[in-house]
Coordinates of C-alpha atoms in Angstrom, one line a residue:
Chain A
M1 CA 13.5 -52.4 6.3
N2 CA 10.1 -52.0 7.2
L3 CA 7.1 -50.8 5.3
I4 CA 6.8 -47.4 6.3
Q5 CA 10.3 -46.7 6.4
V6 CA 10.7 -47.6 2.5
V7 CA 7.9 -45.1 2.2
L8 CA 9.4 -42.1 3.8
V9 CA 12.7 -42.7 2.1
A10 CA 11.0 -43.3 -1.4
G11 CA 9.1 -39.9 -0.5
F12 CA 12.8 -38.0 0.5
L13 CA 13.9 -39.6 -2.9
A14 CA 11.3 -38.2 -5.1
S15 CA 11.1 -35.0 -3.9
L16 CA 14.9 -34.8 -4.2
V17 CA 14.7 -36.5 -8.1
F18 CA 12.0 -33.3 -8.6
Y19 CA 14.0 -30.8 -6.6
L20 CA 17.1 -31.3 -8.9
A21 CA 15.4 -32.2 -12.1
F22 CA 12.9 -29.0 -12.4
F23 CA 14.3 -26.2 -9.9
R24 CA 18.5 -25.6 -11.3
T25 CA 19.3 -23.9 -8.4
V26 CA 23.1 -23.1 -7.4
L27 CA 25.2 -25.9 -6.0
R28 CA 25.0 -24.4 -2.8
D29 CA 21.4 -25.2 -2.9
R30 CA 21.6 -28.0 -4.1
L31 CA 23.8 -29.3 -1.5
I32 CA 21.6 -28.5 1.0
A33 CA 19.4 -30.5 -1.0
F34 CA 21.9 -33.4 -0.6
G35 CA 23.0 -33.0 2.8
L36 CA 18.9 -32.7 4.1
F37 CA 18.4 -35.6 2.1
A38 CA 20.9 -37.8 4.0
V39 CA 20.0 -36.5 7.4
A40 CA 16.3 -37.3 6.9
V41 CA 17.2 -41.0 5.1
A42 CA 19.7 -41.5 8.2
A43 CA 17.0 -40.8 10.5
I44 CA 14.7 -43.1 8.5
V45 CA 17.2 -46.3 8.2
S46 CA 18.4 -45.9 12.4
P47 CA 15.6 -44.2 14.6
Q48 CA 17.8 -44.4 17.8
I49 CA 20.2 -41.6 16.0
T50 CA 17.3 -38.5 16.5
S51 CA 17.2 -40.3 20.4
E52 CA 21.0 -40.2 21.1
V53 CA 20.7 -36.9 19.9
A54 CA 17.1 -35.8 21.9
H55 CA 19.2 -37.1 25.0
V56 CA 22.0 -34.7 24.4
M57 CA 19.5 -32.2 24.0
G58 CA 17.8 -32.8 27.0
V59 CA 14.9 -33.7 25.0
G60 CA 12.5 -37.6 25.9
R61 CA 12.4 -38.5 22.7
G62 CA 13.2 -38.6 19.2
A63 CA 10.1 -38.3 18.1
D64 CA 9.7 -35.0 20.4
L65 CA 12.9 -33.6 19.2
L66 CA 11.6 -33.6 15.5
I67 CA 8.1 -31.8 16.4
Y68 CA 10.8 -29.2 17.4
V69 CA 13.0 -29.3 14.9
L70 CA 9.8 -29.1 12.3
A71 CA 8.4 -26.6 14.4
V72 CA 11.4 -24.4 13.6
C73 CA 11.9 -25.1 10.0
S74 CA 8.0 -24.4 9.3
V75 CA 8.2 -21.0 11.1
F76 CA 11.3 -20.7 8.6
V77 CA 9.9 -21.5 5.4
A78 CA 6.7 -19.5 6.2
T79 CA 8.9 -16.4 6.7
L80 CA 10.7 -17.1 4.1
L81 CA 7.4 -17.3 1.4
Y82 CA 6.0 -14.3 2.9
S83 CA 9.3 -12.2 1.9
K84 CA 9.2 -13.9 -1.9
I85 CA 6.3 -13.0 -1.8
S86 CA 6.4 -9.2 -0.8
R87 CA 9.0 -9.0 -3.6
M88 CA 6.9 -10.3 -6.1
E89 CA 4.2 -8.2 -5.1
R90 CA 6.3 -5.1 -5.7
H91 CA 7.7 -5.9 -9.0
L92 CA 3.8 -6.7 -9.9
T93 CA 3.4 -3.2 -8.9
E94 CA 6.4 -2.1 -10.3
V95 CA 5.1 -3.5 -14.3
V96 CA 1.0 -2.4 -13.9
R97 CA 2.0 1.0 -12.3
Q98 CA 4.3 1.6 -16.0
M99 CA 1.8 -0.6 -17.7
A100 CA -1.1 2.7 -16.1
I101 CA 1.2 5.5 -17.2
D102 CA 2.1 4.3 -21.0
G103 CA -1.0 3.3 -21.6
A104 CA -2.8 6.3 -20.1
K105 CA -6.0 8.3 -21.8
E106 CA -5.4 11.7 -22.3
P107 CA -8.7 14.0 -22.5
P108 CA -9.6 15.0 -26.3
R109 CA -7.6 19.0 -26.9
G110 CA -9.7 22.0 -26.9
G111 CA -13.8 22.4 -26.7
Chain B
M1 CA -13.9 30.1 -1.4
S2 CA -10.4 31.3 -1.1
S3 CA -8.5 32.3 -4.7
L4 CA -5.8 31.0 -5.8
P5 CA -2.1 32.2 -4.3
E6 CA -0.6 34.6 -6.6
G7 CA 2.0 33.4 -9.2
V8 CA 0.3 30.2 -9.3
N9 CA -1.6 28.4 -12.5
P10 CA -3.7 26.2 -12.0
R11 CA -3.0 24.5 -15.0
D12 CA 0.2 23.5 -12.9
V13 CA -1.5 21.2 -10.3
W14 CA -1.9 17.9 -11.0
V15 CA -5.3 16.5 -8.6
V16 CA -5.0 12.2 -8.4
L17 CA -8.0 10.6 -7.9
P18 CA -7.5 7.2 -6.7
A19 CA -10.7 5.3 -7.5
Y20 CA -11.6 1.7 -7.0
N21 CA -15.7 1.6 -8.5
E22 CA -16.8 5.0 -8.0
G23 CA -18.6 4.8 -11.5
R24 CA -21.6 6.2 -9.9
V25 CA -20.1 9.5 -8.5
I26 CA -16.6 10.1 -10.4
G27 CA -18.1 12.2 -13.0
S28 CA -19.2 14.4 -10.3
V29 CA -16.3 14.8 -8.9
I30 CA -14.5 15.5 -11.8
A31 CA -16.3 18.4 -13.0
P32 CA -15.8 20.5 -10.2
I33 CA -12.1 20.0 -10.3
L34 CA -11.6 21.0 -13.8
R35 CA -14.1 24.2 -13.8
E36 CA -11.4 25.5 -11.4
G37 CA -8.6 25.0 -13.8
Y38 CA -6.4 22.2 -12.5
H39 CA -5.5 18.8 -14.1
V40 CA -7.3 15.8 -12.9
V41 CA -5.5 12.5 -13.4
V42 CA -7.5 9.4 -12.3
V43 CA -6.2 6.2 -11.6
D44 CA -9.0 3.5 -11.9
D45 CA -7.3 0.3 -10.2
A46 CA -8.8 -1.5 -12.3
S47 CA -12.9 -1.5 -11.2
T48 CA -15.6 -3.6 -12.2
D49 CA -17.7 -0.7 -13.1
R50 CA -17.9 2.2 -15.5
T51 CA -15.1 3.5 -13.6
Y52 CA -12.9 3.9 -16.3
Q53 CA -15.7 5.1 -19.1
E54 CA -17.1 7.9 -16.7
A55 CA -13.5 9.2 -16.0
C56 CA -12.9 9.2 -20.2
A57 CA -16.3 10.7 -20.4
A58 CA -15.4 13.5 -17.8
R59 CA -12.2 14.5 -19.6
A60 CA -9.5 13.4 -17.3
H61 CA -7.2 11.9 -17.9
V62 CA -7.2 8.3 -16.8
C63 CA -4.3 5.4 -16.1
R64 CA -5.8 2.0 -15.1
H65 CA -4.2 -0.6 -13.4
L66 CA -4.6 -4.1 -14.9
I67 CA -5.5 -5.6 -11.6
N68 CA -6.5 -4.3 -8.3
L69 CA -3.7 -2.9 -6.1
G70 CA -5.5 -0.9 -3.8
Q71 CA -5.3 2.7 -3.1
G72 CA -1.5 3.5 -2.0
A73 CA -0.3 1.9 -5.3
A74 CA -2.7 3.9 -7.0
L75 CA -1.6 7.1 -5.0
Q76 CA 2.1 6.5 -6.9
T77 CA 1.1 5.7 -10.0
G78 CA -1.4 9.4 -10.3
I79 CA 1.8 11.2 -8.5
A80 CA 4.6 9.4 -11.2
Y81 CA 2.0 10.1 -13.6
A82 CA 1.6 13.9 -12.7
L83 CA 5.4 14.5 -12.2
A84 CA 6.0 13.1 -15.9
K85 CA 3.4 15.6 -17.2
G86 CA 5.7 18.5 -15.8
A87 CA 3.2 18.9 -12.4
A88 CA 4.3 21.7 -10.3
Y89 CA 2.1 21.0 -7.3
V90 CA 0.1 17.5 -6.9
V91 CA -2.9 17.3 -4.9
T92 CA -3.9 13.6 -3.9
F93 CA -8.0 13.7 -3.4
D94 CA -10.3 10.9 -2.9
A95 CA -12.6 9.8 -5.9
D96 CA -15.7 9.6 -3.5
G97 CA -16.7 12.8 -3.1
Q98 CA -15.7 13.9 0.7
H99 CA -13.5 16.7 -0.5
L100 CA -14.5 19.9 -1.7
A101 CA -12.4 21.1 -5.2
S102 CA -12.8 24.6 -3.2
D103 CA -10.4 23.4 -0.6
I104 CA -7.7 23.0 -2.6
P105 CA -6.5 26.7 -3.2
A106 CA -5.7 27.2 0.8
L107 CA -3.6 23.7 0.6
L108 CA -1.7 25.5 -1.9
Q109 CA -1.7 28.6 -0.2
C110 CA 0.3 26.8 2.6
L111 CA 3.0 25.6 0.2
V112 CA 3.2 28.8 -1.4
G113 CA 3.0 31.5 1.3
Q114 CA 4.2 29.0 3.7
G115 CA 6.8 27.3 2.0
C116 CA 5.6 24.1 3.1
D117 CA 6.8 20.7 1.1
V118 CA 3.7 19.2 2.2
A119 CA -0.1 20.4 3.0
L120 CA -2.5 17.7 5.1
G121 CA -5.6 18.6 4.7
T122 CA -7.6 17.7 8.2
R123 CA -11.0 17.9 9.7
F124 CA -10.2 17.6 13.4
A125 CA -8.4 21.2 13.6
P126 CA -10.3 24.8 14.4
G127 CA -11.9 26.1 11.4
S128 CA -12.5 22.3 9.6
R129 CA -15.7 21.1 8.8
A130 CA -16.9 17.0 8.7
E131 CA -20.5 16.8 8.5
D132 CA -22.3 13.7 9.6
M133 CA -19.0 12.1 11.2
P134 CA -20.6 9.0 12.8
A135 CA -19.0 9.1 16.6
L136 CA -17.3 5.5 16.3
R137 CA -15.5 6.8 13.3
K138 CA -14.5 9.7 15.4
W139 CA -12.6 8.1 17.9
V140 CA -11.3 5.5 15.7
L141 CA -9.3 7.8 13.5
K142 CA -8.5 10.1 16.7
L143 CA -6.8 6.8 18.5
A144 CA -4.9 5.9 15.1
T145 CA -3.8 9.7 14.7
L146 CA -2.7 9.7 18.8
Y147 CA -1.3 6.0 17.8
L148 CA 1.1 7.8 14.3
R149 CA 1.8 11.0 16.5
L150 CA 3.5 8.8 19.1
S151 CA 5.0 6.4 16.8
V152 CA 5.9 8.4 14.1
G153 CA 6.4 11.8 15.6
V154 CA 5.3 14.1 13.4
R155 CA 2.1 16.7 14.9
V156 CA -0.7 16.6 12.9
T157 CA -4.3 15.9 14.3
D158 CA -5.6 14.1 11.4
A159 CA -3.7 11.3 10.1
H160 CA -6.0 9.7 7.7
N161 CA -7.1 12.6 5.3
G162 CA -7.2 12.0 1.3
L163 CA -6.7 15.4 0.6
R164 CA -3.1 16.5 0.8
A165 CA -0.8 18.8 -1.5
F166 CA 2.6 18.5 -2.9
T167 CA 5.3 20.7 -4.0
A168 CA 6.9 18.5 -7.3
A169 CA 10.4 18.2 -4.7
A170 CA 8.4 16.5 -2.5
A171 CA 5.6 14.5 -4.2
A172 CA 9.1 13.0 -6.7
Q173 CA 10.7 12.1 -2.8
L174 CA 7.6 10.1 -2.1
E175 CA 8.0 6.3 -2.1
I176 CA 4.4 4.5 -1.5
R177 CA 5.5 1.2 -1.1
Q178 CA 2.6 0.0 1.1
N179 CA -0.1 -0.5 -2.0
R180 CA -3.0 -0.9 0.7
M181 CA -4.4 1.4 3.0
A182 CA -1.3 1.9 5.4
H183 CA 0.0 4.2 2.9
A184 CA -1.1 7.0 5.1
S185 CA 0.5 6.4 7.9
E186 CA 3.9 5.8 5.3
I187 CA 3.2 9.1 4.0
L188 CA 3.8 10.7 7.3
R189 CA 6.3 8.7 8.0
Q190 CA 8.4 9.6 5.2
I191 CA 7.7 13.1 5.5
R192 CA 9.3 12.6 8.7
T193 CA 12.2 10.6 7.9
R194 CA 13.1 13.1 4.6
G195 CA 12.8 16.3 6.4
L196 CA 9.8 17.6 4.8
R197 CA 8.4 20.6 6.1
Y198 CA 4.9 20.2 6.5
A199 CA 1.8 21.6 8.2
E200 CA -2.0 20.8 8.4
V201 CA -4.8 23.1 6.6
P202 CA -8.2 22.4 8.2
V203 CA -10.9 21.5 5.5
T204 CA -14.5 20.1 5.1
I205 CA -15.1 16.4 4.8
R206 CA -18.6 15.5 3.8
Y207 CA -20.2 11.9 5.1
T208 CA -22.6 11.2 2.5
D209 CA -23.9 8.0 2.7
Y210 CA -22.5 6.4 -0.6
S211 CA -19.1 7.4 0.7
L212 CA -20.1 5.7 4.1
A213 CA -20.5 2.7 2.2
K214 CA -17.9 2.5 0.0
G215 CA -14.6 3.7 2.5
Q216 CA -13.1 1.8 5.3
K217 CA -14.8 0.3 7.4
V218 CA -13.7 0.9 11.2
H219 CA -12.6 -2.3 11.6
N220 CA -10.2 -2.6 8.9
A221 CA -7.9 -0.3 11.0
I222 CA -6.6 -3.8 12.3
N223 CA -5.1 -4.7 9.0
I224 CA -3.6 -1.3 8.7
L225 CA -2.3 -1.6 11.5
W226 CA -1.1 -4.9 10.4
D227 CA 0.3 -4.0 7.1
S228 CA 2.2 -0.5 8.9
F229 CA 3.8 -3.3 11.0
T230 CA 5.6 -5.6 9.0
G231 CA 6.3 -3.1 6.3
L232 CA 9.0 -1.7 8.4
F233 CA 10.3 -4.9 8.3
L234 CA 9.8 -5.6 4.8
R235 CA 12.3 -3.9 2.4

């Protein structure tokens, strides 16, 4: 293996371990993480796999295919995060609103 | 000045003032409203000046957001508070002094006399007055209004007027989710989808140096469009 292959596999492995150790998620998400890891390692260890897939898809080079996939993935992730942040903002609004109403200051009576 | 419609007790009317850093003027905005006998609830949207203290000193009810959420969120908080306090009518009113308390009876007359659920203030109908309105502002507002007439299908002449009145039943149906400034079009959209009866009432807007400096910048129209657009998809 080239040095770059070792670095890439180590990087992906570290992310996988980090994800599994610190983010307790449902089994489905863990399986997806494992699957993505396996695909990444396969593509790193034998780069001709991406080339072959690229040819099947009608893309010239494996590297080009990776760029396209990466573009789609990053848009997907950005959309996912945006919707999650929006939902959090809505929940935060509810909390702040309830605290504002509960802690409202009323004017002194009379006078 | 017109008087209140018959059978309306001013104590049943709650005026909601969303305020962000309006400490300099908030007291002078609250006083004339209280003088008419209405209740006032100020929603201090985490101001960094003395808005909270000034509003308390002016004897308003004051809700305070711990963090700044935007005018739409402040309106919804004030409406929820007013309804919890048993309001029969809820009026929204800008805190920067551009509205007149003396316009409120005409809005209430529209609810009581014409049987509307919502009365919307307009600065562009016959009988209204917009004092010293800059020309650019006028045309951006007209353009925005045209856009809303086409996209939402409401027949209004002024889509971004902060002075409105709701019956309690109508106010309870509002659910403002646009925390920032896109709430104006959101309110119109909800009026439409919930089938509320609405009418416009001519009101006076006073453009002062203060309100122009504090208020919406014309270029913010772009941000509002963006918020409206994403708001359609993110539920």
